mmCIF file of C-alpha atoms in Angstrom:
data_model
loop_
_atom_site.group_PDB
_atom_site.id
_atom_site.type_symbol
_atom_site.label_atom_id
_atom_site.label_comp_id
_atom_site.label_asym_id
_atom_site.label_seq_id
_atom_site.Cartn_x
_atom_site.Cartn_y
_atom_site.Cartn_z
ATOM 1 C CA CYS A 12 40.485 -21.386 24.736
ATOM 2 C CA TRP A 13 39.994 -17.549 25.648
ATOM 3 C CA PRO A 14 42.083 -16.059 22.872
ATOM 4 C CA ALA A 15 40.298 -17.522 19.951
ATOM 5 C CA PRO A 16 36.879 -15.971 20.742
ATOM 6 C CA LEU A 17 38.421 -12.630 21.725
ATOM 7 C CA SER A 18 40.070 -12.418 18.353
ATOM 8 C CA ARG A 19 36.966 -13.142 16.427
ATOM 9 C CA THR A 20 35.207 -10.342 18.210
ATOM 10 C CA ARG A 21 38.086 -7.891 17.322
ATOM 11 C CA ARG A 22 37.637 -8.924 13.576
ATOM 12 C CA ALA A 23 33.870 -8.430 13.961
ATOM 13 C CA MET A 24 34.418 -4.948 15.269
ATOM 14 C CA ALA A 25 36.841 -4.069 12.650
ATOM 15 C CA ASP A 26 34.133 -4.941 10.038
ATOM 16 C CA ASP A 27 31.573 -2.870 11.733
ATOM 17 C CA ASP A 28 33.672 0.346 11.366
ATOM 18 C CA GLN A 29 33.237 0.155 7.675
ATOM 19 C CA PRO A 30 29.717 1.537 6.444
ATOM 20 C CA LYS A 31 27.702 -1.272 4.990
ATOM 21 C CA LYS A 32 25.905 -0.460 1.738
ATOM 22 C CA ARG A 33 22.133 -1.055 2.015
ATOM 23 C CA THR A 34 20.729 -3.006 -0.835
ATOM 24 C CA PHE A 35 17.074 -2.523 -1.511
ATOM 25 C CA ARG A 36 14.856 -5.423 -2.200
ATOM 26 C CA LYS A 37 13.601 -5.403 -5.865
ATOM 27 C CA PHE A 38 9.874 -5.581 -5.802
ATOM 28 C CA SER A 39 8.189 -8.401 -7.787
ATOM 29 C CA TYR A 40 4.472 -9.376 -8.021
ATOM 30 C CA ARG A 41 4.138 -13.182 -8.652
ATOM 31 C CA GLY A 42 7.773 -13.385 -9.802
ATOM 32 C CA ILE A 43 7.357 -10.496 -12.424
ATOM 33 C CA ASP A 44 9.520 -7.182 -11.484
ATOM 34 C CA LEU A 45 7.856 -3.854 -11.435
ATOM 35 C CA ASP A 46 9.289 -2.652 -14.713
ATOM 36 C CA LYS A 47 7.675 -5.466 -16.636
ATOM 37 C CA LEU A 48 4.405 -5.010 -14.766
ATOM 38 C CA LEU A 49 4.043 -1.603 -15.786
ATOM 39 C CA ASP A 50 4.580 -2.478 -19.539
ATOM 40 C CA MET A 51 1.995 -5.248 -19.433
ATOM 41 C CA SER A 52 -1.461 -5.023 -21.137
ATOM 42 C CA ASN A 53 -4.579 -5.320 -18.867
ATOM 43 C CA GLN A 54 -5.196 -8.747 -20.337
ATOM 44 C CA ASP A 55 -1.739 -10.182 -19.173
ATOM 45 C CA LEU A 56 -2.108 -8.395 -15.909
ATOM 46 C CA MET A 57 -5.475 -9.913 -15.305
ATOM 47 C CA GLU A 58 -3.972 -13.463 -15.524
ATOM 48 C CA LEU A 59 -1.636 -12.652 -12.718
ATOM 49 C CA PHE A 60 -4.332 -11.458 -10.302
ATOM 50 C CA ARG A 61 -6.381 -13.705 -8.058
ATOM 51 C CA ALA A 62 -9.729 -15.150 -9.104
ATOM 52 C CA ARG A 63 -11.962 -12.440 -7.567
ATOM 53 C CA GLN A 64 -9.998 -9.721 -9.446
ATOM 54 C CA ARG A 65 -9.691 -11.786 -12.616
ATOM 55 C CA ARG A 66 -13.435 -11.991 -12.826
ATOM 56 C CA LYS A 67 -13.854 -8.257 -12.079
ATOM 57 C CA PHE A 68 -11.513 -7.498 -15.000
ATOM 58 C CA SER A 69 -13.069 -10.112 -17.324
ATOM 59 C CA ARG A 70 -16.519 -8.655 -16.839
ATOM 60 C CA GLY A 71 -15.109 -5.369 -18.295
ATOM 61 C CA ILE A 72 -13.649 -2.134 -17.021
ATOM 62 C CA LYS A 73 -16.333 0.392 -16.404
ATOM 63 C CA ARG A 74 -16.134 4.089 -17.024
ATOM 64 C CA ALA A 75 -15.478 5.169 -13.313
ATOM 65 C CA PRO A 76 -12.375 3.367 -12.799
ATOM 66 C CA ILE A 77 -10.911 4.688 -16.023
ATOM 67 C CA THR A 78 -11.745 8.319 -15.073
ATOM 68 C CA LEU A 79 -10.012 7.809 -11.710
ATOM 69 C CA LEU A 80 -6.881 6.428 -13.557
ATOM 70 C CA LYS A 81 -6.800 9.515 -15.924
ATOM 71 C CA LYS A 82 -7.096 11.826 -12.912
ATOM 72 C CA LEU A 83 -4.266 9.746 -11.096
ATOM 73 C CA ARG A 84 -2.066 10.237 -14.275
ATOM 74 C CA LYS A 85 -2.849 13.980 -14.575
ATOM 75 C CA SER A 86 -1.879 14.545 -10.829
ATOM 76 C CA LYS A 87 1.338 12.624 -11.270
ATOM 77 C CA ARG A 88 2.244 14.683 -14.324
ATOM 78 C CA GLU A 89 1.542 17.928 -12.577
ATOM 79 C CA THR A 90 3.859 17.296 -9.683
ATOM 80 C CA SER A 91 7.617 18.170 -9.692
ATOM 81 C CA TYR A 92 10.188 15.418 -9.284
ATOM 82 C CA GLY A 93 10.665 14.097 -5.686
ATOM 83 C CA GLU A 94 7.310 15.289 -4.512
ATOM 84 C CA LYS A 95 4.089 13.508 -3.667
ATOM 85 C CA PRO A 96 1.270 14.008 -6.181
ATOM 86 C CA GLU A 97 -1.876 15.787 -4.949
ATOM 87 C CA ALA A 98 -4.574 13.460 -3.525
ATOM 88 C CA VAL A 99 -7.392 12.334 -5.913
ATOM 89 C CA LYS A 100 -10.572 11.772 -4.021
ATOM 90 C CA THR A 101 -12.728 8.893 -4.864
ATOM 91 C CA HIS A 102 -15.740 6.708 -3.615
ATOM 92 C CA LEU A 103 -14.420 3.721 -5.709
ATOM 93 C CA ARG A 104 -13.645 1.367 -2.753
ATOM 94 C CA ASN A 105 -14.053 -1.631 -4.923
ATOM 95 C CA MET A 106 -11.313 -0.584 -7.212
ATOM 96 C CA VAL A 107 -8.430 -3.071 -7.787
ATOM 97 C CA ILE A 108 -4.961 -1.419 -7.520
ATOM 98 C CA VAL A 109 -2.915 -1.779 -10.674
ATOM 99 C CA PRO A 110 0.753 -1.042 -11.246
ATOM 100 C CA GLU A 111 0.051 2.107 -12.932
ATOM 101 C CA MET A 112 -1.414 3.654 -9.789
ATOM 102 C CA ILE A 113 1.848 3.087 -7.783
ATOM 103 C CA GLY A 114 3.200 6.428 -6.378
ATOM 104 C CA SER A 115 -0.149 8.155 -6.538
ATOM 105 C CA VAL A 116 -2.139 9.361 -3.528
ATOM 106 C CA VAL A 117 -5.911 8.466 -3.451
ATOM 107 C CA GLY A 118 -8.379 9.956 -0.977
ATOM 108 C CA VAL A 119 -10.702 6.817 -0.415
ATOM 109 C CA TYR A 120 -14.002 7.594 1.140
ATOM 110 C CA ASN A 121 -14.801 5.525 4.323
ATOM 111 C CA GLY A 122 -18.472 6.643 4.565
ATOM 112 C CA LYS A 123 -17.631 9.805 6.568
ATOM 113 C CA GLN A 124 -14.327 11.284 5.388
ATOM 114 C CA PHE A 125 -11.622 10.731 2.681
ATOM 115 C CA ILE A 126 -8.683 8.655 3.990
ATOM 116 C CA ASN A 127 -5.377 9.444 2.034
ATOM 117 C CA VAL A 128 -3.697 6.267 0.854
ATOM 118 C CA GLU A 129 -0.217 6.363 -0.718
ATOM 119 C CA ILE A 130 -0.139 3.464 -3.165
ATOM 120 C CA LYS A 131 2.959 1.357 -2.810
ATOM 121 C CA PRO A 132 4.052 -1.805 -4.967
ATOM 122 C CA ASP A 133 2.882 -4.061 -2.202
ATOM 123 C CA MET A 134 -0.647 -3.110 -2.766
ATOM 124 C CA ILE A 135 -1.039 -4.384 -6.206
ATOM 125 C CA GLY A 136 -4.019 -6.722 -6.699
ATOM 126 C CA HIS A 137 -5.678 -5.485 -3.493
ATOM 127 C CA TYR A 138 -8.792 -3.234 -3.206
ATOM 128 C CA LEU A 139 -8.725 0.394 -2.334
ATOM 129 C CA ALA A 140 -11.159 -0.280 0.541
ATOM 130 C CA GLU A 141 -8.688 -2.481 2.243
ATOM 131 C CA PHE A 142 -6.714 0.632 3.083
ATOM 132 C CA SER A 143 -9.570 2.795 4.272
ATOM 133 C CA ILE A 144 -11.037 1.465 7.487
ATOM 134 C CA THR A 145 -14.902 2.334 7.674
ATOM 135 C CA TYR A 146 -15.122 1.982 11.504
ATOM 136 C CA LYS A 147 -13.325 3.326 14.443
ATOM 137 C CA PRO A 148 -11.633 0.513 16.348
ATOM 138 C CA ILE A 149 -13.311 0.199 19.837
ATOM 139 C CA LYS A 150 -11.213 0.733 23.076
ATOM 140 C CA HIS A 151 -12.702 -1.312 25.868
ATOM 141 C CA GLY A 152 -12.649 0.155 29.370
ATOM 142 C CA ARG A 153 -9.775 -0.896 31.691
ATOM 143 C CA ALA A 154 -10.301 -4.159 33.810
ATOM 144 C CA GLY A 155 -11.372 -3.604 37.347
ATOM 145 C CA MET A 156 -13.839 -0.657 36.553
ATOM 146 C CA ALA A 157 -16.995 -2.718 37.144
ATOM 147 C CA GLY A 158 -18.770 -0.960 39.925
ATOM 148 C CA LYS A 159 -16.940 2.356 40.032
ATOM 149 C CA GLY A 160 -17.464 5.334 37.912
ATOM 150 C CA ALA A 161 -20.199 3.751 35.704
ATOM 151 C CA PHE A 162 -22.546 6.635 36.332
ATOM 152 C CA ILE A 163 -21.441 10.066 35.684
ATOM 153 C CA PRO A 164 -24.176 12.732 36.403
ATOM 154 C CA LEU A 165 -24.592 15.609 33.946
ATOM 155 C CA LYS A 166 -23.899 18.854 35.888
#
């Protein structure tokens, strides 16, 4: 019974010596791959989004988001190949991320400072605000500190 499992492990070790090719998962949003998403019109793209985002698009695209998209295009154009584009600062936390924004860096205002967010394909259909937290997560005191060290006098 011993020789059979031993021979299987030798075969497995021989397979590990050869470098494995990494295949990257092709991104798709709701079954449509990224190349087709980039070619879609706003109307077709709108139909893929969730209800809240569809409603926002159906009520019309205002001037501010269009200006942000123009600035993102410009910053992408001005960068050399292989480098990240310069961050474009914005207060538009309620902007829906569209495929055209992928690869850009957006500085999203959180009420105090601008948080740089690199737009990735997984972010399509989400709001910019979801990636720029507005509060500092609290860190509670350690357990067992109840009566000790609560009062620290000013010198």
